[in-house]
Amino acid sequence: MARLFNRNFIVGVTGSIAAYKAAELTRSLIREGANVRVIMTEAACEFITPLTLQALSGHEVHTDLLDTEAEAAMGHIELARWADALLITPASADSIARLVQGRADDLLGACALATPAPVFVAPAMNQEMWAKQATQDNVQTLVSRGIAILGPSSGSQACGDVGAGRLLEPDDIVSAVIAHLCTGTLSGRHVVITAGPTREPICPVRYISNRSSGKMGYALAEACINAGAKTTLISGPVSCEPPSGVTVINVETTQEMFDASMATAATADIFIGAAAVVDFKPTTVSDRKIKRSGVEAMDLSLVPNPDIIASVAESKARPELVVGFAAETHHVQDYARKKLASKSLDFIFANDVSDHSIGFNSEHNAGVLIGRDSDIVLPMSSKRVLAESIIEELSKVLD
Ligand code: PMT
């Protein structure tokens, strides 16, 4: 099974004799289904050519912070946002020290600062350098900032020394990354998620709907699977590929989404409403195509649909956490807070859908996870990274 299917990885290669192992690592990530883009520091290019990693990753290797051509294709901020994970391997003693300082005078440093994605560091250096207090202090600082350190392993080194400081083998690095991403924090829990739009038919060929692509809801489902939860996805019509392991219930209308939600929420620990539900439906649905000819004007009479998430939140078998999404264009957080209260939710994620770089159909999203007594700002990132942050926060509350 491709355990990193469609995940976007930046592999950052720094100046170390172990840089050649980045080639095997890139292949391993791709074998696991990941999309890989490589950043090389100037020193890394002394040990292995960018051409090798370009051929293996299928993309031009990024080397310069101030390369106008590269910036036009995919600038460092765009690259940082594209990533679902940044994996610095091999990480030299110098590159670790630079990360600690927050240096942004090369592309790798700037991306490490700019990315909201999880950062993994696989050190490789001489055993004496690894053992030095300065390096150990630097590593501890990175750990305290939430950066995962993978390895190093022990053994004979290229310089002839024997000891700790060898880069982990590429397959072991990939396994460690998978173990980090698949946290298991929701194992034994059941999460039900609604995703995508609903459709309300007007006649056999026309319907009312909206621009939801389902990407946000599907990313949440993937994060739940990675966290070990039994995951049910109630999905409106979308073209997203469901993550493996998810039980998908396909629906079309709001009433169908309502019925599926009420039936499954009864056994759920968490219910998340990421769907863009159509609030009103036509009073009557024509069983024949409504003809254009001879019609000068047409009125459409609408009646309200049930409020799915409010009904789940008020049901007798209420899940422990009921989490809504608020798609707003103005006064985003104020309206979201009102929905949190009026729908009896535990959390609501407020996103500004007037910003076309996030929200509907975008690969990215950003917003504030509003609780009854907490606000957590989640900066712009891929929907996958954002979903992982939301699920991590919800897991903490369940604990
Ligand atoms: O699908 P994407 O293209 O990835 O876009 C993601 C998204 C913008 C759709 C998503 O991030 C989002 O904001 N989803 C909620 C959209 C919405 O309907 O918001 P709302 O403010 O109208 O509704 C508030 C909450 O009530 C939502 O959890 C909604 O699912 C729920 N609701 C609304 C109406 C209704 N009749 N029943 C409901 O359960």
Short mmCIF file of C-alpha atoms and ligand atoms in Angstrom, two decimals:
data_model
loop_
_atom_site.label_atom_id
_atom_site.label_comp_id
_atom_site.label_asym_id
_atom_site.label_seq_id
_atom_site.Cartn_x
_atom_site.Cartn_y
_atom_site.Cartn_z
CA MET A 1 0.00 0.00 0.00
CA ALA A 2 1.25 3.51 -0.83
CA ARG A 3 1.22 4.91 2.68
CA LEU A 4 2.14 8.45 1.62
CA PHE A 5 -0.26 8.56 -1.31
CA ASN A 6 -0.41 12.03 -2.86
CA ARG A 7 1.40 13.69 0.03
CA ASN A 8 3.64 16.58 -0.94
CA PHE A 9 7.18 16.30 0.45
CA ILE A 10 10.02 18.78 0.22
CA VAL A 11 13.31 16.93 0.64
CA GLY A 12 15.97 19.38 1.83
CA VAL A 13 19.51 18.15 1.14
CA THR A 14 22.43 19.78 2.94
CA GLY A 15 26.22 19.44 2.69
CA SER A 16 27.21 16.01 3.94
CA ILE A 17 28.89 12.96 2.45
CA ALA A 18 25.54 11.20 3.09
CA ALA A 19 23.88 13.51 0.51
CA TYR A 20 24.00 10.65 -2.03
CA LYS A 21 21.45 8.79 0.14
CA ALA A 22 18.92 11.52 -0.68
CA ALA A 23 18.61 9.81 -4.07
CA GLU A 24 17.44 6.53 -2.53
CA LEU A 25 15.24 8.43 -0.07
CA THR A 26 13.53 10.28 -2.94
CA ARG A 27 12.84 6.95 -4.65
CA SER A 28 11.45 5.45 -1.42
CA LEU A 29 9.11 8.41 -0.87
CA ILE A 30 7.86 8.17 -4.45
CA ARG A 31 7.36 4.39 -4.06
CA GLU A 32 5.11 5.23 -1.11
CA GLY A 33 3.02 7.47 -3.37
CA ALA A 34 4.47 10.86 -2.32
CA ASN A 35 5.06 13.85 -4.61
CA VAL A 36 8.62 15.04 -4.04
CA ARG A 37 10.32 18.36 -4.70
CA VAL A 38 13.96 18.76 -3.72
CA ILE A 39 15.79 21.77 -2.29
CA MET A 40 19.60 21.56 -2.23
CA THR A 41 21.94 23.88 -0.39
CA GLU A 42 25.07 25.13 -2.11
CA ALA A 43 27.18 22.67 -0.08
CA ALA A 44 24.88 19.75 -0.99
CA CYS A 45 25.56 20.42 -4.69
CA GLU A 46 29.26 19.70 -4.00
CA PHE A 47 28.39 16.14 -2.99
CA ILE A 48 25.65 15.15 -5.47
CA THR A 49 24.38 16.84 -8.61
CA PRO A 50 20.94 18.44 -8.79
CA LEU A 51 20.48 16.53 -12.07
CA THR A 52 20.38 13.21 -10.20
CA LEU A 53 17.62 14.38 -7.88
CA GLN A 54 15.79 16.10 -10.73
CA ALA A 55 15.70 12.82 -12.65
CA LEU A 56 14.48 10.88 -9.62
CA SER A 57 11.90 13.39 -8.38
CA GLY A 58 10.66 14.34 -11.86
CA HIS A 59 10.96 18.05 -11.02
CA GLU A 60 13.61 20.68 -11.35
CA VAL A 61 15.64 20.91 -8.16
CA HIS A 62 15.37 24.20 -6.24
CA THR A 63 18.71 25.69 -5.19
CA ASP A 64 18.45 29.50 -5.08
CA LEU A 65 16.44 31.81 -2.90
CA LEU A 66 16.83 34.70 -5.30
CA ASP A 67 16.44 32.95 -8.65
CA THR A 68 13.82 35.01 -10.49
CA GLU A 69 12.94 32.20 -12.88
CA ALA A 70 12.45 29.67 -10.09
CA GLU A 71 10.48 32.23 -8.08
CA ALA A 72 8.18 32.80 -11.02
CA ALA A 73 7.50 29.04 -11.39
CA MET A 74 7.16 28.23 -7.70
CA GLY A 75 8.35 30.85 -5.23
CA HIS A 76 9.69 29.90 -1.81
CA ILE A 77 6.44 30.82 -0.06
CA GLU A 78 4.41 28.83 -2.56
CA LEU A 79 6.79 25.90 -2.16
CA ALA A 80 6.51 26.13 1.63
CA ARG A 81 2.70 26.12 1.39
CA TRP A 82 2.66 23.31 -1.16
CA ALA A 83 4.45 21.00 1.29
CA ASP A 84 2.61 18.56 3.51
CA ALA A 85 5.99 17.81 5.14
CA LEU A 86 9.56 19.10 5.00
CA LEU A 87 12.20 16.40 5.41
CA ILE A 88 15.77 17.67 5.81
CA THR A 89 18.08 14.79 5.02
CA PRO A 90 20.96 14.58 5.49
CA ALA A 91 21.00 17.48 7.96
CA SER A 92 24.56 18.61 8.67
CA ALA A 93 25.63 20.12 12.01
CA ASP A 94 25.72 23.52 10.32
CA SER A 95 22.22 23.20 8.85
CA ILE A 96 20.85 22.22 12.28
CA ALA A 97 22.52 25.27 13.85
CA ARG A 98 21.03 27.47 11.12
CA LEU A 99 17.56 26.06 11.75
CA VAL A 100 17.93 26.87 15.44
CA GLN A 101 18.83 30.46 14.57
CA GLY A 102 15.93 30.77 12.15
CA ARG A 103 18.25 31.82 9.32
CA ALA A 104 16.46 32.61 6.08
CA ASP A 105 19.41 33.54 3.85
CA ASP A 106 19.12 30.42 1.74
CA LEU A 107 16.12 28.67 0.17
CA LEU A 108 16.02 25.77 2.62
CA GLY A 109 16.16 28.02 5.68
CA ALA A 110 13.49 30.33 4.26
CA CYS A 111 11.20 27.37 3.46
CA ALA A 112 11.71 25.86 6.91
CA LEU A 113 10.60 29.18 8.42
CA ALA A 114 7.73 29.72 6.01
CA THR A 115 6.14 26.29 6.03
CA PRO A 116 3.28 25.45 8.36
CA ALA A 117 3.91 21.75 7.58
CA PRO A 118 5.63 19.37 9.99
CA VAL A 119 9.44 19.41 9.75
CA PHE A 120 11.60 16.27 10.05
CA VAL A 121 15.38 16.41 10.46
CA ALA A 122 17.64 13.41 9.83
CA PRO A 123 21.13 14.37 11.09
CA ALA A 124 24.36 13.08 9.55
CA MET A 125 27.79 14.10 10.78
CA ASN A 126 31.04 12.93 12.35
CA GLN A 127 30.50 11.28 15.75
CA GLU A 128 32.57 13.93 17.55
CA MET A 129 30.49 16.74 16.01
CA TRP A 130 27.26 14.95 16.94
CA ALA A 131 28.42 14.44 20.55
CA LYS A 132 29.44 18.11 21.05
CA GLN A 133 27.31 20.02 23.53
CA ALA A 134 26.59 22.72 20.95
CA THR A 135 25.01 20.18 18.57
CA GLN A 136 23.11 18.42 21.35
CA ASP A 137 21.75 21.75 22.63
CA ASN A 138 20.69 22.68 19.09
CA VAL A 139 18.92 19.35 18.63
CA GLN A 140 17.09 19.79 21.94
CA THR A 141 15.97 23.27 20.85
CA LEU A 142 14.54 21.85 17.63
CA VAL A 143 12.75 19.08 19.57
CA SER A 144 11.27 21.67 21.93
CA ARG A 145 9.88 23.47 18.86
CA GLY A 146 8.08 20.35 17.68
CA ILE A 147 10.59 19.30 15.03
CA ALA A 148 11.03 15.53 14.79
CA ILE A 149 14.64 14.29 14.83
CA LEU A 150 15.10 11.00 12.98
CA GLY A 151 18.24 9.16 14.08
CA PRO A 152 21.16 9.32 13.73
CA SER A 153 22.33 5.72 13.84
CA SER A 154 25.70 4.41 15.01
CA GLY A 155 28.44 2.60 13.17
CA SER A 156 31.50 3.15 11.03
CA GLN A 157 31.67 6.54 9.37
CA ALA A 158 33.02 7.77 6.05
CA CYS A 159 35.82 9.61 7.90
CA GLY A 160 36.98 6.35 9.52
CA ASP A 161 35.49 7.06 12.98
CA VAL A 162 33.01 4.76 14.66
CA GLY A 163 30.07 6.13 16.64
CA ALA A 164 26.73 7.93 16.51
CA GLY A 165 26.16 10.33 13.62
CA ARG A 166 25.41 8.11 10.64
CA LEU A 167 22.36 8.99 8.60
CA LEU A 168 19.52 6.52 9.10
CA GLU A 169 18.98 4.26 6.11
CA PRO A 170 16.48 5.83 3.66
CA ASP A 171 13.81 3.14 4.24
CA ASP A 172 14.11 3.65 8.02
CA ILE A 173 13.67 7.41 7.54
CA VAL A 174 10.52 6.82 5.48
CA SER A 175 9.15 4.38 8.08
CA ALA A 176 9.83 6.89 10.86
CA VAL A 177 8.05 9.64 8.91
CA ILE A 178 5.03 7.37 8.33
CA ALA A 179 4.96 6.48 12.03
CA HIS A 180 5.00 10.20 12.93
CA LEU A 181 2.23 11.07 10.49
CA CYS A 182 0.07 8.09 11.52
CA THR A 183 -0.26 9.12 15.14
CA GLY A 184 -2.92 6.70 16.41
CA THR A 185 -4.25 9.45 18.73
CA LEU A 186 -7.83 8.59 17.78
CA SER A 187 -7.54 4.82 17.82
CA GLY A 188 -10.73 3.21 19.08
CA ARG A 189 -12.71 6.34 18.20
CA HIS A 190 -15.32 6.82 15.48
CA VAL A 191 -15.40 10.07 13.51
CA VAL A 192 -18.19 11.01 11.11
CA ILE A 193 -17.45 13.78 8.59
CA THR A 194 -19.71 15.45 6.06
CA ALA A 195 -18.00 16.75 2.91
CA GLY A 196 -18.70 18.45 -0.39
CA PRO A 197 -21.86 20.16 -1.54
CA THR A 198 -25.42 18.91 -1.52
CA ARG A 199 -27.67 19.27 -4.56
CA GLU A 200 -31.34 20.15 -4.61
CA PRO A 201 -33.08 19.15 -7.84
CA ILE A 202 -35.36 21.61 -9.62
CA CYS A 203 -36.20 19.23 -12.47
CA PRO A 204 -34.48 16.10 -13.87
CA VAL A 205 -31.66 18.19 -15.42
CA ARG A 206 -31.18 21.18 -13.10
CA TYR A 207 -30.28 21.62 -9.48
CA ILE A 208 -29.23 24.19 -6.85
CA SER A 209 -25.77 23.64 -5.40
CA ASN A 210 -22.54 25.45 -4.51
CA ARG A 211 -18.82 25.44 -5.27
CA SER A 212 -17.63 23.02 -2.59
CA SER A 213 -15.14 20.48 -3.97
CA GLY A 214 -15.04 18.21 -0.91
CA LYS A 215 -11.26 18.68 -0.56
CA MET A 216 -11.48 19.96 3.02
CA GLY A 217 -13.75 17.14 4.21
CA TYR A 218 -11.68 14.47 2.44
CA ALA A 219 -8.47 15.88 4.00
CA LEU A 220 -10.12 15.63 7.42
CA ALA A 221 -11.07 12.02 6.69
CA GLU A 222 -7.46 11.23 5.78
CA ALA A 223 -6.19 12.88 8.96
CA CYS A 224 -8.65 10.78 11.00
CA ILE A 225 -7.51 7.57 9.32
CA ASN A 226 -3.89 8.54 10.06
CA ALA A 227 -4.88 9.14 13.66
CA GLY A 228 -6.26 5.59 13.80
CA ALA A 229 -9.99 6.46 13.91
CA LYS A 230 -12.80 4.47 12.36
CA THR A 231 -13.88 7.08 9.83
CA THR A 232 -17.19 7.57 8.06
CA LEU A 233 -17.37 10.13 5.27
CA ILE A 234 -20.81 11.29 4.20
CA SER A 235 -20.06 12.84 0.86
CA GLY A 236 -22.01 14.98 -1.56
CA PRO A 237 -21.16 14.66 -5.28
CA VAL A 238 -17.42 15.40 -5.69
CA SER A 239 -14.52 14.09 -7.72
CA CYS A 240 -12.10 13.54 -4.79
CA GLU A 241 -10.60 10.10 -4.25
CA PRO A 242 -11.53 8.81 -0.77
CA PRO A 243 -8.57 7.79 1.39
CA SER A 244 -8.30 4.05 1.82
CA GLY A 245 -9.89 2.70 4.98
CA VAL A 246 -12.71 5.25 5.03
CA THR A 247 -16.35 4.15 4.88
CA VAL A 248 -17.98 6.41 2.30
CA ILE A 249 -21.72 7.09 2.15
CA ASN A 250 -22.54 8.93 -1.06
CA VAL A 251 -25.50 11.29 -0.90
CA GLU A 252 -26.94 13.97 -3.10
CA THR A 253 -29.61 15.99 -1.32
CA THR A 254 -29.52 17.64 2.09
CA GLN A 255 -32.25 15.30 3.31
CA GLU A 256 -30.09 12.29 2.32
CA MET A 257 -27.09 13.84 4.12
CA PHE A 258 -29.31 14.49 7.13
CA ASP A 259 -30.56 10.87 7.23
CA ALA A 260 -27.04 9.42 6.89
CA SER A 261 -25.71 11.82 9.54
CA MET A 262 -28.38 11.00 12.10
CA ALA A 263 -27.91 7.26 11.51
CA THR A 264 -24.11 7.29 11.89
CA ALA A 265 -23.62 10.10 14.44
CA ALA A 266 -25.28 7.94 17.10
CA THR A 267 -22.11 5.80 17.30
CA ALA A 268 -19.63 8.64 16.71
CA ASP A 269 -17.23 10.21 19.20
CA ILE A 270 -16.70 13.20 16.91
CA PHE A 271 -19.00 14.64 14.23
CA ILE A 272 -17.48 17.18 11.84
CA GLY A 273 -19.67 19.15 9.42
CA ALA A 274 -17.33 20.29 6.64
CA ALA A 275 -20.04 20.00 3.96
CA ALA A 276 -21.45 23.08 2.29
CA VAL A 277 -25.07 22.16 2.80
CA VAL A 278 -27.71 23.75 0.55
CA ASP A 279 -30.00 25.46 3.02
CA PHE A 280 -33.13 25.71 0.85
CA LYS A 281 -34.79 23.35 -1.62
CA PRO A 282 -37.50 23.91 -4.21
CA THR A 283 -41.01 23.50 -2.85
CA THR A 284 -41.81 21.19 -5.74
CA VAL A 285 -39.56 19.28 -8.12
CA SER A 286 -40.76 19.00 -11.71
CA ASP A 287 -40.64 15.43 -13.04
CA ARG A 288 -40.05 16.78 -16.55
CA LYS A 289 -37.41 19.12 -17.90
CA ILE A 290 -38.67 22.69 -17.49
CA LYS A 291 -38.78 24.13 -21.02
CA ARG A 292 -37.32 27.53 -21.82
CA SER A 293 -39.61 28.39 -24.72
CA GLY A 294 -42.40 30.84 -23.97
CA VAL A 295 -41.18 31.50 -20.39
CA GLU A 296 -40.50 35.23 -19.81
CA ALA A 297 -39.75 35.01 -16.10
CA MET A 298 -39.69 32.24 -13.56
CA ASP A 299 -40.07 32.26 -9.79
CA LEU A 300 -38.57 29.51 -7.72
CA SER A 301 -40.30 28.85 -4.43
CA LEU A 302 -37.98 27.43 -1.75
CA VAL A 303 -38.42 25.86 1.66
CA PRO A 304 -35.69 25.44 4.30
CA ASN A 305 -33.78 22.18 4.63
CA PRO A 306 -33.12 20.65 8.05
CA ASP A 307 -30.02 21.88 9.86
CA ILE A 308 -27.94 18.71 9.99
CA ILE A 309 -25.27 19.67 12.47
CA ALA A 310 -27.67 21.38 14.87
CA SER A 311 -29.82 18.24 14.85
CA VAL A 312 -26.77 16.05 15.57
CA ALA A 313 -25.73 18.39 18.40
CA GLU A 314 -29.21 18.26 19.94
CA SER A 315 -29.74 14.52 19.49
CA LYS A 316 -29.96 12.17 22.50
CA ALA A 317 -26.93 10.17 21.32
CA ARG A 318 -24.85 13.33 20.88
CA PRO A 319 -21.21 12.66 19.93
CA GLU A 320 -18.69 13.90 22.50
CA LEU A 321 -17.51 16.61 20.10
CA VAL A 322 -19.61 18.28 17.41
CA VAL A 323 -17.52 20.49 15.15
CA GLY A 324 -18.84 22.81 12.46
CA PHE A 325 -17.25 24.83 9.70
CA ALA A 326 -18.39 28.38 9.02
CA ALA A 327 -17.99 29.61 5.46
CA GLU A 328 -18.24 33.40 5.69
CA THR A 329 -17.35 36.36 3.52
CA HIS A 330 -17.71 39.17 6.12
CA HIS A 331 -17.29 39.43 9.90
CA VAL A 332 -16.01 35.87 9.65
CA GLN A 333 -15.25 35.22 13.30
CA ASP A 334 -18.32 37.05 14.67
CA TYR A 335 -20.70 35.04 12.50
CA ALA A 336 -18.83 31.83 13.29
CA ARG A 337 -19.16 32.47 17.04
CA LYS A 338 -22.90 33.01 16.62
CA LYS A 339 -23.19 29.67 14.78
CA LEU A 340 -21.13 27.97 17.49
CA ALA A 341 -23.72 29.06 20.05
CA SER A 342 -26.91 28.75 17.98
CA LYS A 343 -26.04 25.24 16.74
CA SER A 344 -24.74 24.07 20.19
CA LEU A 345 -21.32 23.15 18.79
CA ASP A 346 -18.10 22.46 20.69
CA PHE A 347 -15.88 23.96 17.99
CA ILE A 348 -16.32 25.80 14.73
CA PHE A 349 -13.67 26.43 12.12
CA ALA A 350 -14.13 29.93 10.69
CA ASN A 351 -12.88 30.28 7.10
CA ASP A 352 -13.10 33.30 4.86
CA VAL A 353 -14.50 32.11 1.54
CA SER A 354 -14.24 35.56 -0.05
CA ASP A 355 -10.48 34.87 -0.32
CA HIS A 356 -10.11 32.71 -3.43
CA SER A 357 -6.68 31.44 -2.42
CA ILE A 358 -8.40 29.48 0.37
CA GLY A 359 -11.84 27.99 0.96
CA PHE A 360 -13.97 26.62 -1.87
CA ASN A 361 -12.10 24.36 -4.29
CA SER A 362 -8.67 25.67 -3.31
CA GLU A 363 -5.81 23.34 -2.32
CA HIS A 364 -5.23 25.58 0.71
CA ASN A 365 -7.18 26.86 3.64
CA ALA A 366 -6.66 29.02 6.72
CA GLY A 367 -8.78 30.22 9.60
CA VAL A 368 -9.51 30.07 13.30
CA LEU A 369 -10.65 27.02 15.25
CA ILE A 370 -13.03 28.63 17.73
CA GLY A 371 -13.96 26.73 20.87
CA ARG A 372 -16.20 27.79 23.74
CA ASP A 373 -13.20 29.25 25.52
CA SER A 374 -10.31 29.04 23.09
CA ASP A 375 -9.27 30.38 19.70
CA ILE A 376 -6.56 28.66 17.69
CA VAL A 377 -5.33 30.47 14.60
CA LEU A 378 -4.31 28.05 11.84
CA PRO A 379 -2.23 29.79 9.15
CA MET A 380 -2.54 29.16 5.44
CA SER A 381 -1.41 25.66 4.54
CA SER A 382 -2.48 22.74 2.42
CA LYS A 383 -5.91 21.40 3.44
CA ARG A 384 -4.12 18.19 4.48
CA VAL A 385 -1.81 20.01 6.95
CA LEU A 386 -4.70 22.09 8.23
CA ALA A 387 -6.84 18.97 8.70
CA GLU A 388 -4.03 17.32 10.66
CA SER A 389 -3.79 20.37 12.95
CA ILE A 390 -7.56 20.36 13.55
CA ILE A 391 -7.61 16.63 14.30
CA GLU A 392 -4.62 17.01 16.63
CA GLU A 393 -6.45 19.73 18.59
CA LEU A 394 -9.66 17.65 18.80
CA SER A 395 -7.67 14.60 19.94
CA LYS A 396 -6.21 16.62 22.82
CA VAL A 397 -9.69 17.62 23.96
CA LEU A 398 -10.95 14.01 23.83
CA ASP A 399 -7.94 12.88 25.87
O1 PMT B 1 -15.15 21.58 -0.12
P1 PMT B 1 -14.01 22.56 -0.34
O2 PMT B 1 -13.98 23.07 -1.77
O3 PMT B 1 -12.70 22.00 0.11
O4 PMT B 1 -14.31 23.86 0.53
C1 PMT B 1 -14.29 23.77 1.93
C2 PMT B 1 -15.44 24.55 2.56
C3 PMT B 1 -15.29 26.03 2.29
C4 PMT B 1 -16.79 24.05 2.02
C5 PMT B 1 -15.37 24.23 4.09
O5 PMT B 1 -14.15 24.69 4.60
C6 PMT B 1 -16.52 24.90 4.85
O6 PMT B 1 -16.45 26.03 5.27
N1 PMT B 1 -17.64 24.14 5.07
C7 PMT B 1 -18.87 24.64 5.66
C8 PMT B 1 -19.68 25.36 4.62
C9 PMT B 1 -21.00 25.86 5.16
O7 PMT B 1 -22.02 25.38 4.75
O8 PMT B 1 -20.93 26.73 6.11
P2 PMT B 1 -22.21 27.40 6.85
O9 PMT B 1 -21.61 28.55 7.56
O10 PMT B 1 -23.29 27.67 5.86
O11 PMT B 1 -22.71 26.29 7.84
C10 PMT B 1 -22.22 26.19 9.19
C11 PMT B 1 -22.20 24.73 9.61
O12 PMT B 1 -23.52 24.19 9.59
C12 PMT B 1 -21.37 23.84 8.69
O13 PMT B 1 -20.71 22.90 9.52
C13 PMT B 1 -22.42 23.14 7.81
O14 PMT B 1 -21.97 21.85 7.38
C14 PMT B 1 -23.59 23.03 8.79
N2 PMT B 1 -24.90 23.02 8.15
C15 PMT B 1 -25.34 24.10 7.44
C16 PMT B 1 -26.61 24.10 6.92
C17 PMT B 1 -27.45 22.96 7.11
N3 PMT B 1 -28.68 22.94 6.62
N4 PMT B 1 -26.99 21.91 7.80
C18 PMT B 1 -25.74 21.91 8.32
O15 PMT B 1 -25.32 20.93 8.95
#
